[in-house]
Coordinates of C-alpha atoms and ligand atoms in Angstrom, one line a residue:
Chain A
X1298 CA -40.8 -25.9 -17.0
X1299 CA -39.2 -28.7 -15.7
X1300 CA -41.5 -31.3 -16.4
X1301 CA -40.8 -30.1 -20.2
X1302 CA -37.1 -30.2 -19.9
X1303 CA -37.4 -33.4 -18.7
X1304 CA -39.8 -34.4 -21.4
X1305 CA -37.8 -32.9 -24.5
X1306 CA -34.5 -33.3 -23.5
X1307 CA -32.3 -36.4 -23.5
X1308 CA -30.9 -36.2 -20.1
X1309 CA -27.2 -36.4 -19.6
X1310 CA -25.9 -39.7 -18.5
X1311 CA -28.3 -42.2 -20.4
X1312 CA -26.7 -44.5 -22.7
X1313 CA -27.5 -43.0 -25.7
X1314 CA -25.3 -40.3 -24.7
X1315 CA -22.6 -41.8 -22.9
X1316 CA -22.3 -44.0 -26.2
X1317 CA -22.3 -40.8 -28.4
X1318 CA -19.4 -39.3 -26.2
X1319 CA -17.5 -42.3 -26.5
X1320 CA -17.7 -42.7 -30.1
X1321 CA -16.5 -39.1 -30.6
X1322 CA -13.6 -39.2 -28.3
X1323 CA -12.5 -42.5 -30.4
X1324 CA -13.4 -41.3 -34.1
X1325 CA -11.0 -38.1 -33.5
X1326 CA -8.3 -40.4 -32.6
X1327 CA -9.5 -42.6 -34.8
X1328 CA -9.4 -40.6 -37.9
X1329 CA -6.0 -38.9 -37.1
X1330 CA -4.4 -41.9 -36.5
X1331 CA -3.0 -40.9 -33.2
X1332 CA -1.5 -43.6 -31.3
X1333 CA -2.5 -43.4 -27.4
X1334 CA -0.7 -41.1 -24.6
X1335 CA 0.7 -38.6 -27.7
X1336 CA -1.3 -35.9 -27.2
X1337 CA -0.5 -35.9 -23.4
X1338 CA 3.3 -35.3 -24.8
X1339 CA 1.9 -32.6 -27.5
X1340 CA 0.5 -30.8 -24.2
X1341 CA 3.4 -31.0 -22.0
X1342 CA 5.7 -29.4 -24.8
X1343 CA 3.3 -27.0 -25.7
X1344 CA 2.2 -25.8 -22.0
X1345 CA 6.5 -25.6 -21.3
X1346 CA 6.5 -23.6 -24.6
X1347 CA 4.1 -21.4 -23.7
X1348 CA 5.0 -21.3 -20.2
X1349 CA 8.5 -20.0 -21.5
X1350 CA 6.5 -16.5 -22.6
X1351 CA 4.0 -16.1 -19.7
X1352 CA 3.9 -16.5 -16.5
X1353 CA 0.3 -19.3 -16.4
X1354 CA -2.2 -19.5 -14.0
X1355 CA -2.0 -22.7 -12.0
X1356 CA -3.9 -25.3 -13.3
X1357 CA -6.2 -23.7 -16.0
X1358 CA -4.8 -24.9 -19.0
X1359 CA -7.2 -26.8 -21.1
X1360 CA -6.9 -28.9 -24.1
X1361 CA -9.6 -30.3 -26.2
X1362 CA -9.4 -32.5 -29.4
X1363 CA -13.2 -31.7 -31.5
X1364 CA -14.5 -33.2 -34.2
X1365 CA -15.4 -30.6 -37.3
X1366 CA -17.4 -32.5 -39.8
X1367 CA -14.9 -34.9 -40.6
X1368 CA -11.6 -32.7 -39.7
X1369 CA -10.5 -32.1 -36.4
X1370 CA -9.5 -29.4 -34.1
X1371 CA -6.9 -29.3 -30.7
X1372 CA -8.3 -26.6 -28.9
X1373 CA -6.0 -25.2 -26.4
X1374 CA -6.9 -22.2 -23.4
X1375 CA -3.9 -21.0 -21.5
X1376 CA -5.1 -18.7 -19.1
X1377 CA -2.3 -16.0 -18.5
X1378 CA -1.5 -14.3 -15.6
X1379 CA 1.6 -11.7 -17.3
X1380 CA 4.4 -11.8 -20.0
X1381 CA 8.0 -12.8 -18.8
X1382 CA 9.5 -10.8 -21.7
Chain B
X340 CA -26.4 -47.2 -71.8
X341 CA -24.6 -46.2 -69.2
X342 CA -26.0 -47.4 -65.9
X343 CA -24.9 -46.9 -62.0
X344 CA -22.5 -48.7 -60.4
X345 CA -23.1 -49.0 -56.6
X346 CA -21.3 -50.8 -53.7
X347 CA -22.6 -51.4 -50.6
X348 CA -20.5 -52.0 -47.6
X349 CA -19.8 -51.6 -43.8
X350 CA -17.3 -52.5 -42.6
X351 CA -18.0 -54.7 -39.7
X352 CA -20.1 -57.8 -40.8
X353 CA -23.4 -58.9 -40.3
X354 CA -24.8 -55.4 -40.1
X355 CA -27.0 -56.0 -43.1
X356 CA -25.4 -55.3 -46.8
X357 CA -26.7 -58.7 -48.2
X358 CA -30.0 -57.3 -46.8
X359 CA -30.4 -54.0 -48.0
X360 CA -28.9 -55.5 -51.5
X361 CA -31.4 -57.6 -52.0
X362 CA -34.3 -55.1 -50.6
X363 CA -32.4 -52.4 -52.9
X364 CA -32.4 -54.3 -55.8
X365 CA -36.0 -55.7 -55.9
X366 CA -37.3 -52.3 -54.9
X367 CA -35.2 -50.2 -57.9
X368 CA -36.6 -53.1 -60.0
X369 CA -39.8 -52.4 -58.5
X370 CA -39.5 -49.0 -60.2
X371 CA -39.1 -50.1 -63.4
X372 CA -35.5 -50.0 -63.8
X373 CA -32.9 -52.9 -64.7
X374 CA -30.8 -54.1 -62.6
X375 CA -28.3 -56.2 -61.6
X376 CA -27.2 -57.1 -58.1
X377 CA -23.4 -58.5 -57.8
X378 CA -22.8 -60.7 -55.1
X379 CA -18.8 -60.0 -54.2
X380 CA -18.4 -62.1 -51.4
X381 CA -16.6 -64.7 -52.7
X382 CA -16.4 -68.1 -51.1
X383 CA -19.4 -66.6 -48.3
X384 CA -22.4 -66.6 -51.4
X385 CA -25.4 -65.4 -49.6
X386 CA -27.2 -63.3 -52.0
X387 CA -28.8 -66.2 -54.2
X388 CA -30.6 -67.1 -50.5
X389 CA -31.8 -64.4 -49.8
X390 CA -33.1 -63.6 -53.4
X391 CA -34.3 -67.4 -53.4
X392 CA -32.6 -67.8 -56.4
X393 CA -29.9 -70.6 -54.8
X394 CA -31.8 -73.3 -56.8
X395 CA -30.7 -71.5 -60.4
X396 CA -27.7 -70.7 -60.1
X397 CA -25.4 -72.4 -62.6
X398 CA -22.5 -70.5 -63.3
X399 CA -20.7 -67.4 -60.8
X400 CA -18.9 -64.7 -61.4
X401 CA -15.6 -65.9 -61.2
X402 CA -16.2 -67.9 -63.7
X403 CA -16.8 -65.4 -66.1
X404 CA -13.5 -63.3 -64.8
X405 CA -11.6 -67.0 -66.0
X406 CA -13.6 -67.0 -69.0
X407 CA -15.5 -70.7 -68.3
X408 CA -18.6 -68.9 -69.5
X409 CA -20.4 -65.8 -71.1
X410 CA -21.7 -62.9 -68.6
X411 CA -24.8 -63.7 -70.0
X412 CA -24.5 -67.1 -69.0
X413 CA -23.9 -66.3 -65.5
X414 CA -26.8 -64.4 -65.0
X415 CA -29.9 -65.7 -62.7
X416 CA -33.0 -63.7 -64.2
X417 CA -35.5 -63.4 -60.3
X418 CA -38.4 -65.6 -61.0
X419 CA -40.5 -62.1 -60.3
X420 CA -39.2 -59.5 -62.0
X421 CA -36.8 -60.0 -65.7
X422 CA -35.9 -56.5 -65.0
X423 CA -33.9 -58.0 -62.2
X424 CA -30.5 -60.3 -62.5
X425 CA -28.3 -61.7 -60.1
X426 CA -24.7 -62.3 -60.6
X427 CA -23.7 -65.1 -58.2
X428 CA -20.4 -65.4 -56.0
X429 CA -18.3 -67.9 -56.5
X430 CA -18.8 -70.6 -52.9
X431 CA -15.9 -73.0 -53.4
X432 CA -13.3 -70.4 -54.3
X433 CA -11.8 -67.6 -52.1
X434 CA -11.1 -63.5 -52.2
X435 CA -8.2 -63.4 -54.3
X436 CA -9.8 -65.0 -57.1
X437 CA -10.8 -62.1 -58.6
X438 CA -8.5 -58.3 -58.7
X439 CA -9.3 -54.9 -59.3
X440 CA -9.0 -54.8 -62.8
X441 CA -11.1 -57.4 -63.6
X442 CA -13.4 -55.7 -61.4
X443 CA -13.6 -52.5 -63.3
X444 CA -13.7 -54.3 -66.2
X445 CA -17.1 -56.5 -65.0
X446 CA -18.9 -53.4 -64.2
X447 CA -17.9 -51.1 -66.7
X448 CA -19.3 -54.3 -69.1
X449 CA -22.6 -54.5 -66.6
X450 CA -23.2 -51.0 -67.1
X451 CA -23.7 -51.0 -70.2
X452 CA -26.5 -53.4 -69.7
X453 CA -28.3 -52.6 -67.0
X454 CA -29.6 -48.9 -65.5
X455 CA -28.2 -50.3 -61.8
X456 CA -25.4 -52.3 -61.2
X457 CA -25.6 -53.1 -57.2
X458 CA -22.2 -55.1 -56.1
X459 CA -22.9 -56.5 -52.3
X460 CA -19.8 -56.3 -50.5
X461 CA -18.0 -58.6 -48.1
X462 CA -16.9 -57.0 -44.4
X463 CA -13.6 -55.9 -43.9
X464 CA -11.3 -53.8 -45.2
X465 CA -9.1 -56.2 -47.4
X466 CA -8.9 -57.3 -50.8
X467 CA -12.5 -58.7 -50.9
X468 CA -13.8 -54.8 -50.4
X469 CA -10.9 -53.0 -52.3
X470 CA -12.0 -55.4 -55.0
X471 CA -15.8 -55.1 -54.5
X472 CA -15.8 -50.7 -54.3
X473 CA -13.1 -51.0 -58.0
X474 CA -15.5 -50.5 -60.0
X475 CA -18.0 -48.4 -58.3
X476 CA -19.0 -44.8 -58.9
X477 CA -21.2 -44.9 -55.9
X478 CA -21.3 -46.3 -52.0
X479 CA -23.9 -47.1 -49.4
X480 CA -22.3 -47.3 -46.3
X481 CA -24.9 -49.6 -44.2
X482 CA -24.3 -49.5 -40.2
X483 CA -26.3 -50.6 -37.1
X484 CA -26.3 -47.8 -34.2
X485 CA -24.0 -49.7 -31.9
X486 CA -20.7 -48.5 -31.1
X487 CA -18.5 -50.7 -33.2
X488 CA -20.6 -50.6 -36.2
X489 CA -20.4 -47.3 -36.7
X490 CA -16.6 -46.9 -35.7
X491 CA -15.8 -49.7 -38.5
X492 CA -18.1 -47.5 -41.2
X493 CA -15.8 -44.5 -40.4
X494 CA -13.3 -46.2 -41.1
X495 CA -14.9 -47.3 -45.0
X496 CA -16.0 -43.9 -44.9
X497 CA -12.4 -42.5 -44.6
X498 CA -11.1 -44.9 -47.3
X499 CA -14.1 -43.9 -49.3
X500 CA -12.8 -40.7 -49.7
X501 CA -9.3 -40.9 -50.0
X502 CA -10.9 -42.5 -53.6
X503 CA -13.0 -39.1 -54.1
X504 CA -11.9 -39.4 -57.6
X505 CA -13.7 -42.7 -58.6
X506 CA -16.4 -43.0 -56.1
X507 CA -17.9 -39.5 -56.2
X508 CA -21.2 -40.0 -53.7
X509 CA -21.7 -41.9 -50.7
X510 CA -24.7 -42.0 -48.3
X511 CA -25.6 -43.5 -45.3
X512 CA -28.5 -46.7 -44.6
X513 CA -29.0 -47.2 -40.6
X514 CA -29.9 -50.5 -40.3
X515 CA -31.6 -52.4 -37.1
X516 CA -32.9 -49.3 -35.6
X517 CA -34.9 -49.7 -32.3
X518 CA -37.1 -47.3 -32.4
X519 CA -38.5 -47.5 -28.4
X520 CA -34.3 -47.9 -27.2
X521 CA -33.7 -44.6 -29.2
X522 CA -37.1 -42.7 -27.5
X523 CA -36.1 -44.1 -24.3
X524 CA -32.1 -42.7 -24.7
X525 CA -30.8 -46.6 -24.2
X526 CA -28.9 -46.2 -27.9
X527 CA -27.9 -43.9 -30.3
X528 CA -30.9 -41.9 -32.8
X529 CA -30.6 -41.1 -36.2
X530 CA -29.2 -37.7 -35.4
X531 CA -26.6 -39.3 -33.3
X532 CA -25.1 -41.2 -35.8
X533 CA -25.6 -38.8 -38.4
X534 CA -23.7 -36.1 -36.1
X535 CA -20.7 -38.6 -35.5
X536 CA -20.0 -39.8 -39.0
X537 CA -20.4 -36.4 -40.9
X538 CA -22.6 -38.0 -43.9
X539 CA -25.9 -37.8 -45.8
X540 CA -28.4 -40.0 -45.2
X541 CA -29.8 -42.3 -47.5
X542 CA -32.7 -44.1 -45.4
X543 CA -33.2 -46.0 -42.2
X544 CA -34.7 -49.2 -42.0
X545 CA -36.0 -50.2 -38.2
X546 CA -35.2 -53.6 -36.5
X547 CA -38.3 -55.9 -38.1
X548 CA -39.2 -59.6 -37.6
X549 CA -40.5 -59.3 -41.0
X550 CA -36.6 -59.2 -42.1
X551 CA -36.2 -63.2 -41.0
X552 CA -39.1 -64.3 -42.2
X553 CA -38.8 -63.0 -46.0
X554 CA -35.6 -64.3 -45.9
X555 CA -36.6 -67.4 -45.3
X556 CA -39.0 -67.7 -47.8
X557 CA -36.5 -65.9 -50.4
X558 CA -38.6 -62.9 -51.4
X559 CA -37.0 -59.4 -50.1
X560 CA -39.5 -57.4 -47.9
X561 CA -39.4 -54.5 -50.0
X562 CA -41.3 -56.6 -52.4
X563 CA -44.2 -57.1 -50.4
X564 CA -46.5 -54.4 -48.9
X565 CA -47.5 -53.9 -44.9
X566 CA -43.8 -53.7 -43.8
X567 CA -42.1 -50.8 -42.1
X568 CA -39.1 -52.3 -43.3
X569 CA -40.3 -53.1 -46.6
X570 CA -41.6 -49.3 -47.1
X571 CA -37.8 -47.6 -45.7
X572 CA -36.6 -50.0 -48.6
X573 CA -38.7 -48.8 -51.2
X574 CA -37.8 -44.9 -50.1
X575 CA -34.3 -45.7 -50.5
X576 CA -34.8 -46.8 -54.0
X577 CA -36.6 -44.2 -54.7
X578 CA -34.1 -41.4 -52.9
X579 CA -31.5 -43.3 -55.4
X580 CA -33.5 -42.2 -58.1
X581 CA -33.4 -38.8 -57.3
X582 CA -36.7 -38.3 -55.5
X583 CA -37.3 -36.6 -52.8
X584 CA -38.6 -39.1 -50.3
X585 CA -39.3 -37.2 -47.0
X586 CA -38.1 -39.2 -44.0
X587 CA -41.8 -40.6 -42.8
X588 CA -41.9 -41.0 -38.5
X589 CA -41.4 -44.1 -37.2
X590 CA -43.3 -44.7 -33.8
X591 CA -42.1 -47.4 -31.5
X592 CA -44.3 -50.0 -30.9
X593 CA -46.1 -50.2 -27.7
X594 CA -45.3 -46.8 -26.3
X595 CA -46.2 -45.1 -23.5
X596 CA -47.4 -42.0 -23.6
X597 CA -44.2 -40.5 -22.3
X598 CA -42.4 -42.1 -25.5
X599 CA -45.7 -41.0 -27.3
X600 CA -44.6 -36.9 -26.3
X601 CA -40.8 -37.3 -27.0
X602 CA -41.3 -39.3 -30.1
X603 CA -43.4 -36.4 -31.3
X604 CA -41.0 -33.7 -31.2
X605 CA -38.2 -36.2 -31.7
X606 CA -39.1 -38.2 -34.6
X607 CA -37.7 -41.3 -35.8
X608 CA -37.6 -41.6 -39.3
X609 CA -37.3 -44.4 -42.5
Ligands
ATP949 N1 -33.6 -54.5 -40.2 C1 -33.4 -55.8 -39.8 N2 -34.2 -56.3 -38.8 C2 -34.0 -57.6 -38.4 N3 -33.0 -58.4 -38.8 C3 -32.1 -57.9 -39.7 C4 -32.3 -56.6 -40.2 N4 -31.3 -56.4 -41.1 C5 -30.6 -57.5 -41.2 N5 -31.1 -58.4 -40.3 C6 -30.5 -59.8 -40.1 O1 -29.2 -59.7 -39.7 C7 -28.4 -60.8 -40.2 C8 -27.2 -60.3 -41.0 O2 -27.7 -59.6 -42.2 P1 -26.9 -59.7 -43.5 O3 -26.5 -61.1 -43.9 O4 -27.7 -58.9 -44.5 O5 -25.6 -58.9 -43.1 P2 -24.3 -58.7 -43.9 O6 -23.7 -57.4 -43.6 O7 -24.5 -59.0 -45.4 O8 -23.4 -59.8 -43.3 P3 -21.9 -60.3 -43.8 O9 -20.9 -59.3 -43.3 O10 -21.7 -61.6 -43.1 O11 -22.0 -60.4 -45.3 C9 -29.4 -61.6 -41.0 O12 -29.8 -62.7 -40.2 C10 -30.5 -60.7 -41.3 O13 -31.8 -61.4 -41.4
MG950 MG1 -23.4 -60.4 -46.6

């Protein structure tokens, strides 16, 4: 079983995949026209935001920019621990 | 008659639109079809070289934007084919010698006479390819699988379609491909670069000594027979006709039989 993973799947870490990661990482930036270090300011304000209604759990938060055909997506997971309201 | 008008274009340079032009254009002709390739990148000519046509070519398209001569005049009929023309680019003049409008104006006149009308682009973004995708209905974007190729043809492909309007198709030609680096996971597959840019594929044509050497002698590959590149030239003419050309495997040379297996349920395809 292994032998066949190994044979049909490209394994993580070649080139091939290390260049396809790159490329999507830059083409979402790319095509939104998002100068560098913004998004790290969009997900301060949004985490304080957010923060503002629920008490978080530390050092969960996740944010991820993905490519959706040629559109893309900000993905955001606030884990929460209880409302503040 | 109202014929096709299509650009071809990438971007980044050297990646192969004077190529694929010229293997286009002989192939469609191939066919049956008239056409007639435009060579746009004014002041770099290249297409009458790679045609072998350099030796005939008496008057250029910018002339016949200033008037100097008849369109007639300024096309090369290929020594093989009279169902093939060549509208040279202007080699002593520069980008801005032609705009837009006179663009639109050229191809909607081409059109008329021939089924294809192929314009050859120049790289960049500027002038020279606003001016060369005027009067197009149609694009081939044409990319390598490295990194900054294909960045540069998102970025024609996202100009592309901010002109939805005029330019209503485009498809992709992956140029260069090395078949044994993609079975072997050095470089980006078809899929890859298929998956990153969001398009429709057109054809690929794989890295090929056989490129250089009909170049040098003048005759396009896609005119002579025994060439894998010649062959993925010839399905992309025939795709643009509205066949459907399955995408045939395309085995690296020398493999081993570990590239043999992955290959196998991994194609690579012209
Ligand atoms: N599939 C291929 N296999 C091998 N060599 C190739 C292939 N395609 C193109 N080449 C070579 O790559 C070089 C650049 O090709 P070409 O002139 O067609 O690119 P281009 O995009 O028109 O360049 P420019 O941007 O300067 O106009 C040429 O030397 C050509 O022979
Ligand atoms: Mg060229």
């Amino acid at each position: 079983m292994q032998l066949l993973d190994w044979l049909f799947k490209v394994p993580n870490g070649t080139a091939a995949v290390t260049a396809k990661d790159r490329m999507r990482t830059m083409l979402v930036h790319d095509r939104l026209e998002l100068p560098a270090g913004k998004l790290e300011v969009l997900e301060e304000e949004l985490t304080a935001v957010v923060a503002r209604y629920f008490d978080l759990e530390p050092d969960t938060t996740r944010f991820d920019l993905q490519q959706m055909d040629r559109k893309a997506a900000l993905i955001a997971n606030f884990r929460l621990v209880r409302s503040k309201c | 008659m109202s014929g096709r008008v299509i650009v071809i274009t990438s971007g980044k340079g050297g990646v192969g639109k004077t190529t694929a032009s010229a293997n286009i254009g002989v192939a469609l002709a191939n066919t049956g079809a008239s056409v007639c390739l435009v060579d746009m990148d004014i002041g770099l000519r290249n297409l009458d070289i790679l045609m072998g046509l350099e030796n005939r070519v008496v008057y250029n398209l910018v002339d016949v934007v200033e008037e100097r001569c008849k369109l007639r005049q300024a096309l090369v009929k290929d020594k093989r084919m009279p169902n093939l023309n060549l509208l040279p680019a202007a080699q002593t003049r520069d980008k801005t010698a032609v705009d837009a409008d006179q663009m639109k104006k050229l191809c909607e006149e081409l059109k008329s006479m021939f089924d294809f009308v192929l314009i050859d682009s120049p790289a960049g973004i500027e002038s020279g390819f606003q001016n060369a995708i005027a009067g197009a209905e149609e694009a081939i974007v044409i990319t390598t699988p490295e990194m900054s190729a294909v960045r540069d043809a998102d970025r024609i492909i996202g100009l592309l379609e901010a002109r939805k309007d005029e330019i209503t198709q485009y498809r992709l030609v992956l140029n260069r491909l090395r078949p044994k680096m993609v079975a072997n996971a050095d470089m980006m597959g078809v899929d890859d670069v298929l998956e990153i840019l969001s398009i429709k594929l057109l054809g690929v044509v794989p890295e090929d000594e056989d490129i250089i050497i009909s170049t040098n002698k003048g005759e396009p590959v896609s005119g002579t027979d025994n060439t894998r590149s010649g062959l993925a030239f010839r399905n992309i003419a025939r795709r643009l006709r509205g066949e459907e050309v399955p995408f045939m495997d395309l085995e690296a040379k020398n493999d081993t039989w570990v590239t043999k297996i992955v290959n196998f349920f991994n194609p690579v395809r012209v």
